[in-house]
Coordinates of C-alpha atoms and ligand atoms in Angstrom, one line a residue:
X1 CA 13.5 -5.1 -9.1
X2 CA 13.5 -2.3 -11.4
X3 CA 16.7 -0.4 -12.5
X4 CA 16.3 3.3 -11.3
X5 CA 15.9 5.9 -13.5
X6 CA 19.4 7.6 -15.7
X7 CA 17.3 10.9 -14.2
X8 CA 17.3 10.1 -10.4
X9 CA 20.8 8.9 -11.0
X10 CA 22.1 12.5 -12.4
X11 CA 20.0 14.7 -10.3
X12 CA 21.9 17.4 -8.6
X13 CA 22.2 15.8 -4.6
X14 CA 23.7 17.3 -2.0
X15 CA 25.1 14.4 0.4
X16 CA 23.8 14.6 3.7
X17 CA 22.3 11.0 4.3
X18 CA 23.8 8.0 5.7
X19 CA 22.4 5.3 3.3
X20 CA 21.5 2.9 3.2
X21 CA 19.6 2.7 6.7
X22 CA 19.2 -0.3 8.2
X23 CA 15.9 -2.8 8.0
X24 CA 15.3 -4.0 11.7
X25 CA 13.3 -6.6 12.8
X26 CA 10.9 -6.4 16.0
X27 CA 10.5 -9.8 17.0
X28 CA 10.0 -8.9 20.6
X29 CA 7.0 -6.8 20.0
X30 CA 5.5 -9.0 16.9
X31 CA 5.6 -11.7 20.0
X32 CA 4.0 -9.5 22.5
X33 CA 1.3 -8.8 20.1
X34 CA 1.2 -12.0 18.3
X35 CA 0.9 -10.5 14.8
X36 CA 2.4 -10.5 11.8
X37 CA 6.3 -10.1 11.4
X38 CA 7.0 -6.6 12.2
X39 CA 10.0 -4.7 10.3
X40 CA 11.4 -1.1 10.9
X41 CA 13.2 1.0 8.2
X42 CA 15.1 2.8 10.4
X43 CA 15.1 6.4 8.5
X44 CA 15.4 7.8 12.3
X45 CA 19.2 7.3 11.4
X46 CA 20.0 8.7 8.4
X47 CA 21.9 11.7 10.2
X48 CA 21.5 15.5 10.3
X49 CA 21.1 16.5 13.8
X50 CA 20.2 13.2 14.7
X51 CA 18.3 11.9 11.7
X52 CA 14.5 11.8 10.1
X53 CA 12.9 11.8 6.9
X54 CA 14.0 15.3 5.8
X55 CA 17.4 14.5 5.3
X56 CA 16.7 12.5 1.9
X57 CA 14.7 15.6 0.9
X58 CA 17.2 17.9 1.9
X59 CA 20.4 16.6 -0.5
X60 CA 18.4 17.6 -3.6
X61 CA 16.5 20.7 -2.0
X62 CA 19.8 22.0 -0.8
X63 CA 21.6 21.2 -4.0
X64 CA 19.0 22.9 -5.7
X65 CA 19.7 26.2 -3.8
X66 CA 23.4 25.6 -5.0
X67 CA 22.6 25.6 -8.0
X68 CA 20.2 28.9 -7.9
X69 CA 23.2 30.4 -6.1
X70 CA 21.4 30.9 -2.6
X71 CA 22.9 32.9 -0.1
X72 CA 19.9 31.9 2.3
X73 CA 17.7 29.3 3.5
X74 CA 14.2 30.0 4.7
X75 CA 11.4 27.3 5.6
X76 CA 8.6 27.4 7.9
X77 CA 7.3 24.7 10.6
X78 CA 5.3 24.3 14.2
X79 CA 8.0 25.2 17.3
X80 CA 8.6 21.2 17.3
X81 CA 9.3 20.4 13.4
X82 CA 11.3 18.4 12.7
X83 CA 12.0 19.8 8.9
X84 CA 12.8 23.6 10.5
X85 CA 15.7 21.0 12.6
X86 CA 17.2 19.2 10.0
X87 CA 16.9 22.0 7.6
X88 CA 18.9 24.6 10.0
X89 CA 21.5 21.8 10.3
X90 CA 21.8 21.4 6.5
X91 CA 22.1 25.1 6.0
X92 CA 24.8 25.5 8.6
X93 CA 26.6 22.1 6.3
X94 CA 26.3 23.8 3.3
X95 CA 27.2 27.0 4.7
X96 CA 23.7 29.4 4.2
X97 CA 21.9 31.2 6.9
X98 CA 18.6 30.1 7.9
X99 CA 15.4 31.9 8.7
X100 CA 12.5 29.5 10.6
X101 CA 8.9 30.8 10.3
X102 CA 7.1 29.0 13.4
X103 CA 3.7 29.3 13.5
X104 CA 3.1 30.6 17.1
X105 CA 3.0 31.5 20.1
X106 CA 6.3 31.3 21.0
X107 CA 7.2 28.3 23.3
X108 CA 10.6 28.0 25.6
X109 CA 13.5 26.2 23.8
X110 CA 13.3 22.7 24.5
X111 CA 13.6 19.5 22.1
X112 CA 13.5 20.8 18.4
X113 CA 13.3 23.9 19.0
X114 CA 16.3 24.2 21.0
X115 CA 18.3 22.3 18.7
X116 CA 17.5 24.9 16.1
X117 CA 18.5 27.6 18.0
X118 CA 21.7 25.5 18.7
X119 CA 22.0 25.3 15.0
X120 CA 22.2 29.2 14.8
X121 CA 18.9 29.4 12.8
X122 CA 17.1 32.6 12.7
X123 CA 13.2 32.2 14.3
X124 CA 10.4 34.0 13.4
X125 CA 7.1 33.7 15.5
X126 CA 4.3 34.0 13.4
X127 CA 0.3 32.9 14.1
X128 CA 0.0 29.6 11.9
X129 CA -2.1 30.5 9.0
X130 CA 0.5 33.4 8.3
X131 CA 3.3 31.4 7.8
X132 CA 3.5 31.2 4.0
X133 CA 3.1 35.1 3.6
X134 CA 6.0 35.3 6.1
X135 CA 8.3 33.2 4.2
X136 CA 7.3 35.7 1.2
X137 CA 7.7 38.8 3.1
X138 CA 11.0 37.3 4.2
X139 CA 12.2 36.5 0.7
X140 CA 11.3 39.9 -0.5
X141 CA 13.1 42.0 2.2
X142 CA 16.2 39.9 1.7
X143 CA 16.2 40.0 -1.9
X144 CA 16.1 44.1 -1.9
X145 CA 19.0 43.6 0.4
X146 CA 20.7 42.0 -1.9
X147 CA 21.1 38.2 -0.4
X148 CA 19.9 35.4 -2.2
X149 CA 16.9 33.5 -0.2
X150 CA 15.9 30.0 -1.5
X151 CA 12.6 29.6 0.3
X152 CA 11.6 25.9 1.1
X153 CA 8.4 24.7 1.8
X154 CA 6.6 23.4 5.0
X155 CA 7.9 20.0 5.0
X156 CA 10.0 19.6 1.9
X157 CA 7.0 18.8 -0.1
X158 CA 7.6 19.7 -3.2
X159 CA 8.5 17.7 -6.1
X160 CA 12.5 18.4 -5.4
X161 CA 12.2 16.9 -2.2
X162 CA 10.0 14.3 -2.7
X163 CA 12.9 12.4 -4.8
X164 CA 14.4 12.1 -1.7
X165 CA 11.8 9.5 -1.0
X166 CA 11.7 8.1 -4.5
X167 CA 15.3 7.3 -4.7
X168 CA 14.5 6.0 -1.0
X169 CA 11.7 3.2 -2.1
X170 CA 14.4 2.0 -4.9
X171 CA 16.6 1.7 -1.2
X172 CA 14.1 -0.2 0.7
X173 CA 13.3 -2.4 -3.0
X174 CA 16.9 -3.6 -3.5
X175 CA 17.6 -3.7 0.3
X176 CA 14.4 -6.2 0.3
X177 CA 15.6 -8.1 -2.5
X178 CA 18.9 -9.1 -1.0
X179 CA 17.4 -10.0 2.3
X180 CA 15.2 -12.6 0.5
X181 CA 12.1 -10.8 1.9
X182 CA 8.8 -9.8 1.3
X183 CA 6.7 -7.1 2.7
X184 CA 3.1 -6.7 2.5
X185 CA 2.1 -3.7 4.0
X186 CA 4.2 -0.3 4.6
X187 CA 3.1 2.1 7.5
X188 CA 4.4 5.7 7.7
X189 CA 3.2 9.1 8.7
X190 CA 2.5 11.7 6.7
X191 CA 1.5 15.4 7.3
X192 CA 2.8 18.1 4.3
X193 CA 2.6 14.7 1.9
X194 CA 5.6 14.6 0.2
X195 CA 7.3 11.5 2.0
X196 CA 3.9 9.9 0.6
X197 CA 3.8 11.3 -2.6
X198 CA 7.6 9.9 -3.2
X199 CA 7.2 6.6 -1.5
X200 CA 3.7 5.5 -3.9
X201 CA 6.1 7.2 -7.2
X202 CA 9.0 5.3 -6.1
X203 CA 6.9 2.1 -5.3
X204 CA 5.6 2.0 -8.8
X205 CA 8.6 3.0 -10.6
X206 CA 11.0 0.3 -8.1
X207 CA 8.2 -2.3 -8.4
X208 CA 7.3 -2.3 -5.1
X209 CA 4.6 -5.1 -4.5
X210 CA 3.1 -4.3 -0.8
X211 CA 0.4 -2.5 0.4
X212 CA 1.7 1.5 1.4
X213 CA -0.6 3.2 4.2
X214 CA 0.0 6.7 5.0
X215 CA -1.2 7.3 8.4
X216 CA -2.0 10.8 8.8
X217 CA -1.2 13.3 11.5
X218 CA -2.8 16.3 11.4
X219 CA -5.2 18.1 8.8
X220 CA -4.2 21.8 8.4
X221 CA -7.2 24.3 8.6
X222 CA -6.5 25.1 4.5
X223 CA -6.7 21.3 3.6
X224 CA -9.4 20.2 5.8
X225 CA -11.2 18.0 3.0
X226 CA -9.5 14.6 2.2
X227 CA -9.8 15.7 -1.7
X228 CA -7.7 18.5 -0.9
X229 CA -4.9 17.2 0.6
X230 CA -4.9 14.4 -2.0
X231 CA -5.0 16.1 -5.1
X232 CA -1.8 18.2 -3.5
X233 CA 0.1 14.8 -2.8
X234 CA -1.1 13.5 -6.2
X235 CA 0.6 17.3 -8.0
X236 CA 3.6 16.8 -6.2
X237 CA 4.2 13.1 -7.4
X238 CA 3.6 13.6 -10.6
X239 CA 5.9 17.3 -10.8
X240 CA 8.6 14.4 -9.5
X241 CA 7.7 12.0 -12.0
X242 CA 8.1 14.9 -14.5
X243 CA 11.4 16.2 -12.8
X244 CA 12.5 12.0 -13.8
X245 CA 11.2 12.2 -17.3
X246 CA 9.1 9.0 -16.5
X247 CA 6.2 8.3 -18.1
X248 CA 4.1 7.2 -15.1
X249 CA 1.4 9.7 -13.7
X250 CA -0.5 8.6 -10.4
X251 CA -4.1 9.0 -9.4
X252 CA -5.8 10.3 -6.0
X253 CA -7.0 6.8 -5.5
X254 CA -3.3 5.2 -5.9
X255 CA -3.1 6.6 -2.7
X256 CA -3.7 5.1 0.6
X257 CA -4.5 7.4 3.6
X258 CA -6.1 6.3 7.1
X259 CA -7.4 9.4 8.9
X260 CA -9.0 7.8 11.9
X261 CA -6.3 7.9 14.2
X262 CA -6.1 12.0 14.8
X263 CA -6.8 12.2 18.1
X264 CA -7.6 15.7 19.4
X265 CA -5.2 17.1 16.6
X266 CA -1.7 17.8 15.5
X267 CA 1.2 17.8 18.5
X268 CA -1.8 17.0 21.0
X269 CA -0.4 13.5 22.7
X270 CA -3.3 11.2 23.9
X271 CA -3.3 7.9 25.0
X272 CA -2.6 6.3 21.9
X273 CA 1.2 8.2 21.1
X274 CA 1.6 8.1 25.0
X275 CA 1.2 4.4 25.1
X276 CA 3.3 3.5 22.1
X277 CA 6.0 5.4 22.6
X278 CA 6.5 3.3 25.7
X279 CA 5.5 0.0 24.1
X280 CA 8.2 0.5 21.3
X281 CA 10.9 1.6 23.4
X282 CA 10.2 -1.3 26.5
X283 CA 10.4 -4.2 24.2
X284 CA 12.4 -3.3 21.3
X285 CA 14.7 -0.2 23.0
X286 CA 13.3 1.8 20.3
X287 CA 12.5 5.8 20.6
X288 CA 9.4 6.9 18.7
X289 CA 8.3 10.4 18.5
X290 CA 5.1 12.2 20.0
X291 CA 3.6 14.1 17.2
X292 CA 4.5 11.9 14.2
X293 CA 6.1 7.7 14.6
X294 CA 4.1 7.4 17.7
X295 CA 1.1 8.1 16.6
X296 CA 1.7 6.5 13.0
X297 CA 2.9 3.3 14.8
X298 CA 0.4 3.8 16.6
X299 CA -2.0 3.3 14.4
X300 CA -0.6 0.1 12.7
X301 CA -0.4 -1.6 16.3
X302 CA -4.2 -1.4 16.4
X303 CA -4.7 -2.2 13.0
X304 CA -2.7 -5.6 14.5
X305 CA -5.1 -5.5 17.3
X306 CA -7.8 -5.7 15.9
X307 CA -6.8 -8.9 13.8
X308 CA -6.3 -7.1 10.1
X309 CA -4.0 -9.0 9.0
X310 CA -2.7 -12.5 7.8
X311 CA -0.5 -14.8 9.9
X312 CA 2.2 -15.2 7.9
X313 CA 2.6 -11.6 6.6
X314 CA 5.4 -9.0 7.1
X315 CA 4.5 -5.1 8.2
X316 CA 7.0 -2.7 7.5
X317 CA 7.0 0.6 9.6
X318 CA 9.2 3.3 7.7
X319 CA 10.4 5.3 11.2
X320 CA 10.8 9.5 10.0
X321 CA 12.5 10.3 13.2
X322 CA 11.5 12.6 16.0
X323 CA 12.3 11.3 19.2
X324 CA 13.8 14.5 19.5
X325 CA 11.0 16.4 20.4
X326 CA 10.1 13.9 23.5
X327 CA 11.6 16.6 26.0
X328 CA 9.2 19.0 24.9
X329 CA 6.3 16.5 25.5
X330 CA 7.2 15.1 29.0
X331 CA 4.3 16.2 30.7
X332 CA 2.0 15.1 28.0
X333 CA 4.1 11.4 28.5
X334 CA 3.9 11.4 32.3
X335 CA 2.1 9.1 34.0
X336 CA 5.8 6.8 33.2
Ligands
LIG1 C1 7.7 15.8 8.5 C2 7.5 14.5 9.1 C3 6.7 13.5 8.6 C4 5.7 13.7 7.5 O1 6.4 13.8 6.3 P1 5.7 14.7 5.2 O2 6.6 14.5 4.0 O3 5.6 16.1 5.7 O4 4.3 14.1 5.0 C5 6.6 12.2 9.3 N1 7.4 12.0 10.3 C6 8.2 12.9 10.8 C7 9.0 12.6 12.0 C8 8.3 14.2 10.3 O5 9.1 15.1 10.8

């Protein structure tokens, strides 16, 4: 177990996060599926309207805005992101406004979408591909009138807010250390990349034995090619190694992604998110989410399935949170 570094340490943080979250174990499920042991890192509770993985990158992207003196959030999502949530409940915390680019057409409030609403966040409909220029054009009307916008990006992912998830892996390290256990493989889902890019950074800089797999969830029309997305996950780990003064600098092949489990494409529920959201919660009273954990855990479960894996092994799924948005997606859930 590594110390962390004096950098992460002193870095300007914003608390928002209730840490550490807790390790679960799933012994009902590992049973039912007769696999490996399974483990949760429940990251679905670290608070913030509920909870997910944006918190951790939120207390140094907010603190950040602090410290630029920002009058004014603005961040961009789909109408069910969970970032443009979280992110409307920091800024009403730390006392900003917040603008929400969602990338159209414009859907009814329900699950994330009416909680950001609830959260008195601004929403601006917008077709997809648009989004960025939005933010911009948003940024640039605001500053002529004199407010103070701190524009975030789609996700979080940037190397700010991917020290959320370093400082997180040095969590999970020390959390594993006085547990007495081991895991060999790590599951999550990843979609902007920065979760990814600060779990392998922290995993090398914590010491972090185990096999990580991102599972991805969508691929966005402007990073369709797997060397794309990649070499953006690989910039944004390294900017946070950088930001750390650490002397590590990762490669595109440190990092392990599994695109096969896609389905028809981002938010669109099949049979694989359908059926293990009900798995999870049935045996272990667990809520997974129907864009992202559902289909991440998804993916892991048949990875089980299909025998992949040693008996006396431990799997780790790192749960980002978004059971929230399961009211959006009942009919896509139904038959129960
Ligand atoms: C945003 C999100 C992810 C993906 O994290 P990235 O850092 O964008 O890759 C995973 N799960 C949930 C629930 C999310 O909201």
């Amino acid at each position: 177990m590594n110390q962390q570094p004096r950098a992460l340490l002193t870095m300007p943080r914003f608390s928002l996060a209730k840490l550490p979250t807790p390790i679960d174990e799933l012994p009902r499920l590992a049973q039912e599926l007769g696999g490996p042991q399974l483990l949760v890192k429940r990251d679905d509770l670290t608070g913030l309207a509920t909870g997910g993985n944006k918190t951790r990158k939120l207390e140094f992207l907010i603190a950040d805005a602090q410290q630029k003196n920002a009058t004014v959030l603005i961040t961009a999502g789909g109408p069910q992101s969970n970032h443009c949530r979280q992110t409307a409940a920091a800024a009403a915390i730390a006392g900003l406004d917040c603008h929400l680019v969602l990338g159209g057409p414009r859907q009814p409030p329900t699950g994330n979408l009416l909680l950001d609403e609830l959260l008195g966040a601004t929403i601006h409909w917008t077709p997809k591909l648009q989004r960025n220029a939005r933010m911009s054009e948003l940024a640039a009307a605001m500053e002529a009138d004199g407010q103070r916008p701190y524009v975030i990006p789609v996700g979080g992912s940037n190397s700010i807010g991917a020290l959320g998830y370093v400082a997180a892996m040095f969590e999970l390290v020390e959390q594993l250390h006085e547990q007495a256990r081991q895991v060999d493989r790590l599951f999550f889902a990843t979609s902007s990349g920065g979760t990814q890019a600060g779990i392998v950074l922290g995993a090398t800089l914590a010491g972090f034995a185990g096999r990580i797999t991102a599972v991805s969830i969508d691929q966005t029309p402007d990073d369709s090619s797997e060397e794309k997305f990649l070499a953006g996950v690989c910039s944004v780990a390294n900017g946070a190694a950088e930001l750390l003064g650490a002397h590590q600098r990762l490669r595109e092949s440190d990092f392990d992604v599994n695109y096969a489990y896609l389905g028809a494409g981002y938010g669109v529920v099949g049979p694989l998110e359908r059926d293990t959201v009900k798995l999870v919660a049935r045996t272990e009273g667990l809520l997974t989410g129907p864009v992202y954990t559902a289909r991440a855990f998804g993916a892991m479960l048949d990875q089980i399935r299909r025998g992949d894996f040693a008996p006396q092994e431990t799997w780790l799924f790192w749960h980002t949170g978004d059971e929230t948005a399961l009211h959006a997606y009942a009919a896509d859930l139904t038959p129960l």
